[in-house]
JSON list of C-alpha atoms in Angstrom, two decimals:
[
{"chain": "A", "resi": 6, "resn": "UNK", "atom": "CA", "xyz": [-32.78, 126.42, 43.23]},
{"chain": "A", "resi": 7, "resn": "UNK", "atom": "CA", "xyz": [-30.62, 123.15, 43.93]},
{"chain": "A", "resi": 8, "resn": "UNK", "atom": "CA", "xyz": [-28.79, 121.17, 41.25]},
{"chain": "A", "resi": 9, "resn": "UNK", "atom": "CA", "xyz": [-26.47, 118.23, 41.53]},
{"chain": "A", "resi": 10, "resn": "UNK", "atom": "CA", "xyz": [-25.06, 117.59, 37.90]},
{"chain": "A", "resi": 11, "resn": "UNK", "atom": "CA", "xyz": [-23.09, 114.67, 37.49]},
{"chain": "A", "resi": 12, "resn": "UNK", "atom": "CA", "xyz": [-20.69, 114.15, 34.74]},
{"chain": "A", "resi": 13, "resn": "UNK", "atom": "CA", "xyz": [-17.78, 111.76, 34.14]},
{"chain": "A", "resi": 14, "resn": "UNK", "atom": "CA", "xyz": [-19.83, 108.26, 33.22]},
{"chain": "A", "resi": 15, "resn": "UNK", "atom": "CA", "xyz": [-19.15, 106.49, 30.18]},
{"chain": "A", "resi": 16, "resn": "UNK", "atom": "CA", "xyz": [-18.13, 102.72, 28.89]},
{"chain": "A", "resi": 17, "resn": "UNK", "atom": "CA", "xyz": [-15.11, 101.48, 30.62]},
{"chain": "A", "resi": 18, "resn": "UNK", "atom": "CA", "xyz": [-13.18, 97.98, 30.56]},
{"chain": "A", "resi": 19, "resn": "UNK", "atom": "CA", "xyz": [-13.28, 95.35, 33.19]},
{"chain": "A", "resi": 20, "resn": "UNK", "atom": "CA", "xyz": [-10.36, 96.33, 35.34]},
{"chain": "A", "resi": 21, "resn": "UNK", "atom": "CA", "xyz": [-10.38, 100.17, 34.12]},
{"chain": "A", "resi": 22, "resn": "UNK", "atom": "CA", "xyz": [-11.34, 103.11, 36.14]},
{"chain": "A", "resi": 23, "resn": "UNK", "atom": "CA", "xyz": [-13.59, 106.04, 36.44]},
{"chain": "A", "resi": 24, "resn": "UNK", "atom": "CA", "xyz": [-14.08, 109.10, 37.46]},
{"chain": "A", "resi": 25, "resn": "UNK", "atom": "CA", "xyz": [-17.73, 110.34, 38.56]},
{"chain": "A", "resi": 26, "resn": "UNK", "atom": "CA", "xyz": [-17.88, 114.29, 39.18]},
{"chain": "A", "resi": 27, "resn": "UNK", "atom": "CA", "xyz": [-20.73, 115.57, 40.93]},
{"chain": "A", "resi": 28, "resn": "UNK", "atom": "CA", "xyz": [-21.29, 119.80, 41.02]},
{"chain": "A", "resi": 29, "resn": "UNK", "atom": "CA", "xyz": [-23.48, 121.39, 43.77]},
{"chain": "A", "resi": 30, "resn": "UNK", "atom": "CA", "xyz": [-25.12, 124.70, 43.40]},
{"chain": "A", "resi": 31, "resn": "UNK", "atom": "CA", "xyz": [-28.00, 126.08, 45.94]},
{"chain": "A", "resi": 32, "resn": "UNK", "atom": "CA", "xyz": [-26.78, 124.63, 48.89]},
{"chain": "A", "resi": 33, "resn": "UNK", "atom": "CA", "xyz": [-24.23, 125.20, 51.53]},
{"chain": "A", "resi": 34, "resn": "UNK", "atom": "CA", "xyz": [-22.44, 122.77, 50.37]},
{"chain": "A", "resi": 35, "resn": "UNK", "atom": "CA", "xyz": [-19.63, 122.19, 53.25]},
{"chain": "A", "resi": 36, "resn": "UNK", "atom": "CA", "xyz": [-22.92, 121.19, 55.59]},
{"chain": "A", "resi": 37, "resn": "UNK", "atom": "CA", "xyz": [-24.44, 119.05, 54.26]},
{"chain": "A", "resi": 38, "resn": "UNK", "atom": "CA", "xyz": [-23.63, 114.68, 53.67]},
{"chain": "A", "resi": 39, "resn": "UNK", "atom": "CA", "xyz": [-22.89, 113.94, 49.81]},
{"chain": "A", "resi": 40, "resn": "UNK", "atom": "CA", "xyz": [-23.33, 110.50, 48.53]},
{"chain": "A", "resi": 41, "resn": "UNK", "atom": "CA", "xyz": [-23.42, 108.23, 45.69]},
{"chain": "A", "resi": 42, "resn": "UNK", "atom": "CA", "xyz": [-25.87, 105.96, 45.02]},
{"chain": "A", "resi": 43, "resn": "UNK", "atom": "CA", "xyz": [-26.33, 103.89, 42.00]},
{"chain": "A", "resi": 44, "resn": "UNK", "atom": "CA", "xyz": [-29.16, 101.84, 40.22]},
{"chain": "A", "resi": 45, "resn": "UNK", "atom": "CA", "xyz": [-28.46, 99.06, 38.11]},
{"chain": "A", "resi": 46, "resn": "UNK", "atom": "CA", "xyz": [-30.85, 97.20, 35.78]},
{"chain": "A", "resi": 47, "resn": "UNK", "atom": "CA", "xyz": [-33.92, 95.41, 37.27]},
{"chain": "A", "resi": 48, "resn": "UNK", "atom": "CA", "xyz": [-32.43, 96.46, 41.13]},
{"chain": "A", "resi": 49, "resn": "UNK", "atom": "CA", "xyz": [-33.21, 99.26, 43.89]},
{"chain": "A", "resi": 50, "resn": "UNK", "atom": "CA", "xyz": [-31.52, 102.59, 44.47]},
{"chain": "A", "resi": 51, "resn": "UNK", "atom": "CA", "xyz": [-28.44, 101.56, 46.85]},
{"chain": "A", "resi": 52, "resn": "UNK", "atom": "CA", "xyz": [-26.30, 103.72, 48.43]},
{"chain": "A", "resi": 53, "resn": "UNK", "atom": "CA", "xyz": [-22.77, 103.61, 47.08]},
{"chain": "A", "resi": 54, "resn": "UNK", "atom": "CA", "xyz": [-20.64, 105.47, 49.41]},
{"chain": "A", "resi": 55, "resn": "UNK", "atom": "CA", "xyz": [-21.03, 108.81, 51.58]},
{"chain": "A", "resi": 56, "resn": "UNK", "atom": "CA", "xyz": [-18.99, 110.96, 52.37]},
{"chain": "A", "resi": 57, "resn": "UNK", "atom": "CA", "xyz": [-20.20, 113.56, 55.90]},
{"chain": "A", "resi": 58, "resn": "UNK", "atom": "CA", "xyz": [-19.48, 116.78, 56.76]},
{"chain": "A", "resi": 59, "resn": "UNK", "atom": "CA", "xyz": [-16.96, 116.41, 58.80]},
{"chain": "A", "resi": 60, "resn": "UNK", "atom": "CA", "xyz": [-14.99, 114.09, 56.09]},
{"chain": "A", "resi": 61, "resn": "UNK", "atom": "CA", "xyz": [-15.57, 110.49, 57.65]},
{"chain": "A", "resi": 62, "resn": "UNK", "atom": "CA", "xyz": [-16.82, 107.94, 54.54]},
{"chain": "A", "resi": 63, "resn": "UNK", "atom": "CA", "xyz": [-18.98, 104.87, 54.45]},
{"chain": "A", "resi": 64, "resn": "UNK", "atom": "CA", "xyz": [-19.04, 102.37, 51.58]},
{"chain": "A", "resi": 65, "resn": "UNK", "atom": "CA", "xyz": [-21.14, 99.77, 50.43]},
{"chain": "A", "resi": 66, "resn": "UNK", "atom": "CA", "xyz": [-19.24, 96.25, 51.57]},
{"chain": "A", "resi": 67, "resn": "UNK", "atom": "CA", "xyz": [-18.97, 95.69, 47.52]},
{"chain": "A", "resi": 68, "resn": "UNK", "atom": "CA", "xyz": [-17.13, 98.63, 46.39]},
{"chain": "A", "resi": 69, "resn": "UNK", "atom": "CA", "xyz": [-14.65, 98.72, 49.85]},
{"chain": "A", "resi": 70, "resn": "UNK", "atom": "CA", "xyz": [-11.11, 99.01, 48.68]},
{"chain": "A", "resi": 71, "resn": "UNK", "atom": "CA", "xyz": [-11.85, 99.98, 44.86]},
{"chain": "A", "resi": 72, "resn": "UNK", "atom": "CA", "xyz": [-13.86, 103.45, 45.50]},
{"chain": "A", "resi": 73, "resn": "UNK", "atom": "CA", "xyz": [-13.04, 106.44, 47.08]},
{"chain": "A", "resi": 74, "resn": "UNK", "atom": "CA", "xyz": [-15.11, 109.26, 47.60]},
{"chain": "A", "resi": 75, "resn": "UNK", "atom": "CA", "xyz": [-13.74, 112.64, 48.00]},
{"chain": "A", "resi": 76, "resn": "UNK", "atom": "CA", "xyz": [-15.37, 116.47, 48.15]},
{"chain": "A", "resi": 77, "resn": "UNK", "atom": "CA", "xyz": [-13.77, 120.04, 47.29]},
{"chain": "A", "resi": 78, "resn": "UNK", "atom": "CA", "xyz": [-15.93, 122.61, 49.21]},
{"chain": "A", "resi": 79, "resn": "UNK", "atom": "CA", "xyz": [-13.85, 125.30, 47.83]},
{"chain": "A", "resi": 80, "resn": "UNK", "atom": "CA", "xyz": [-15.74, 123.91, 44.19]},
{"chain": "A", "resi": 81, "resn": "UNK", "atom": "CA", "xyz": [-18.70, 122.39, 45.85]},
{"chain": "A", "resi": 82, "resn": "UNK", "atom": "CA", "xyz": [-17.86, 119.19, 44.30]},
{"chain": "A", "resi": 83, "resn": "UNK", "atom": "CA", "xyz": [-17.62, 115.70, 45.10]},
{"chain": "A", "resi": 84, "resn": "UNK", "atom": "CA", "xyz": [-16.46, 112.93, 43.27]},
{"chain": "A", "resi": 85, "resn": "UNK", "atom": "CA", "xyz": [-16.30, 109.03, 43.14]},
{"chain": "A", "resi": 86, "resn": "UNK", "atom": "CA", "xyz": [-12.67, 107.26, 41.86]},
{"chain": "A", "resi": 87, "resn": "UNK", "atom": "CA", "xyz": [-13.74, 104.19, 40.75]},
{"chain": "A", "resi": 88, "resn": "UNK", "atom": "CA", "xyz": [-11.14, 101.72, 40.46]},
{"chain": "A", "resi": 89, "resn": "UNK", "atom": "CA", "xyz": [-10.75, 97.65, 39.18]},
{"chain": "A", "resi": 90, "resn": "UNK", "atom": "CA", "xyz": [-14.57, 98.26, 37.56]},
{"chain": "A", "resi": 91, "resn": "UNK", "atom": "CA", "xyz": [-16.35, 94.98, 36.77]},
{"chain": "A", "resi": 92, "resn": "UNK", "atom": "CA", "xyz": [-19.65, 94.19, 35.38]},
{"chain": "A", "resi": 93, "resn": "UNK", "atom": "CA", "xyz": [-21.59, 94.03, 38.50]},
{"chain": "A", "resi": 94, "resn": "UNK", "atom": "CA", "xyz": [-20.83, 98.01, 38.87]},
{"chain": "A", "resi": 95, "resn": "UNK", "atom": "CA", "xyz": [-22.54, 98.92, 36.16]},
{"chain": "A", "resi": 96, "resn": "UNK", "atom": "CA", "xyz": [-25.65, 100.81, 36.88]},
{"chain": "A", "resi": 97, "resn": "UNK", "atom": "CA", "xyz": [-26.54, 104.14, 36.64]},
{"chain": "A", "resi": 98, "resn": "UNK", "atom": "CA", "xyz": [-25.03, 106.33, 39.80]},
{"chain": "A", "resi": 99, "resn": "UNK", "atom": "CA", "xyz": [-26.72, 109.34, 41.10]},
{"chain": "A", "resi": 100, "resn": "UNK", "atom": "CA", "xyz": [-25.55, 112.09, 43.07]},
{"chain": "A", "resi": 101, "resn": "UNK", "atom": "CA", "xyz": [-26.86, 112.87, 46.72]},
{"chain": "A", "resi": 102, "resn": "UNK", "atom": "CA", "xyz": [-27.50, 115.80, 49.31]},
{"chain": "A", "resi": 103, "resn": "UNK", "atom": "CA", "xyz": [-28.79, 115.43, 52.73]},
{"chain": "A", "resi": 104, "resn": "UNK", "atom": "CA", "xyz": [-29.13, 117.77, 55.14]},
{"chain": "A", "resi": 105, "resn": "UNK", "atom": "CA", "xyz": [-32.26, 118.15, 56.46]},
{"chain": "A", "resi": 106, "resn": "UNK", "atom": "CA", "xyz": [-33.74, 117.52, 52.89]},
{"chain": "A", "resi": 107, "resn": "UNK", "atom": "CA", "xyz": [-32.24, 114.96, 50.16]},
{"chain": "A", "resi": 108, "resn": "UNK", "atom": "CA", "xyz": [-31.39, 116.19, 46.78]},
{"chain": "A", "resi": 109, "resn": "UNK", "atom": "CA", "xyz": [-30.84, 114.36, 43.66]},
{"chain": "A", "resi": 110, "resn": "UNK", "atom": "CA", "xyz": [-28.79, 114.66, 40.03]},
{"chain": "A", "resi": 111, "resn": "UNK", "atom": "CA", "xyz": [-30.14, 113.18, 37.18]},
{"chain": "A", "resi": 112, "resn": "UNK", "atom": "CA", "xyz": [-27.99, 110.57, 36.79]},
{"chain": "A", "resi": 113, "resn": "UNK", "atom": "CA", "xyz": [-25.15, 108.86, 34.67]},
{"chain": "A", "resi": 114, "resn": "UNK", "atom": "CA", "xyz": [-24.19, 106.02, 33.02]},
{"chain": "A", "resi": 115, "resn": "UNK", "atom": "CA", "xyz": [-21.73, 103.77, 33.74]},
{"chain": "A", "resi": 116, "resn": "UNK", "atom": "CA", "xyz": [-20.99, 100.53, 32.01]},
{"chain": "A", "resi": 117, "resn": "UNK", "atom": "CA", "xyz": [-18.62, 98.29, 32.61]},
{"chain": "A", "resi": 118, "resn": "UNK", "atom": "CA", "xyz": [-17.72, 95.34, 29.87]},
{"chain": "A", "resi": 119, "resn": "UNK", "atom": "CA", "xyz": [-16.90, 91.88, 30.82]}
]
């Protein structure tokens, strides 16, 4: 069985940072692509930023120079620094798998006052 659990969402000032954690279990997790993706209110499912096997990243235009996604394989982990947060991030961000299948967490909650 496969589960992504994120943790590390919450209510953060304009201008403040986060911290999104994301914990694999099931999977070999050094193979496969991790990503965030997030979903704020009334929008689509965008991807966030990815992060291969191999360690090269890709970020949405939006969020280039103010996240940084990262991954542990010794913890099967990856996680999101989110820095200089604004409104527009807020959304709920979901954790992602691909190899030859996509897996999904549940989700957290980020919010980000103005």
């Amino acid at each position: 069985q496969v589960q992504l659990v994120e943790s590390g969402g919450g209510l953060v000032q304009a201008g403040g940072s986060l911290r999104l954690s994301c914990a694999a279990s099931g999977i070999t997790f050094s193979l496969y692509s991790m990503g965030w993706y997030r979903r704020a209110p009334g929008k689509q499912r965008d991807l966030v930023a990815r992060i291969f096997s191999d360690g090269s990243t890709k970020y949405e235009d939006s969020v280039k120079g103010r996240f940084s996604i990262s991954r542990d394989n010794a913890k099967n982990t990856v996680y999101l620094q989110m820095d200089s947060l604004n409104a527009e991030d807020t959304a709920v961000y979901f954790c992602n798998a691909l190899r030859w299948t996509n897996y999904w967490g549940q989700g957290t909650q980020v919010t980000v006052s103005s």
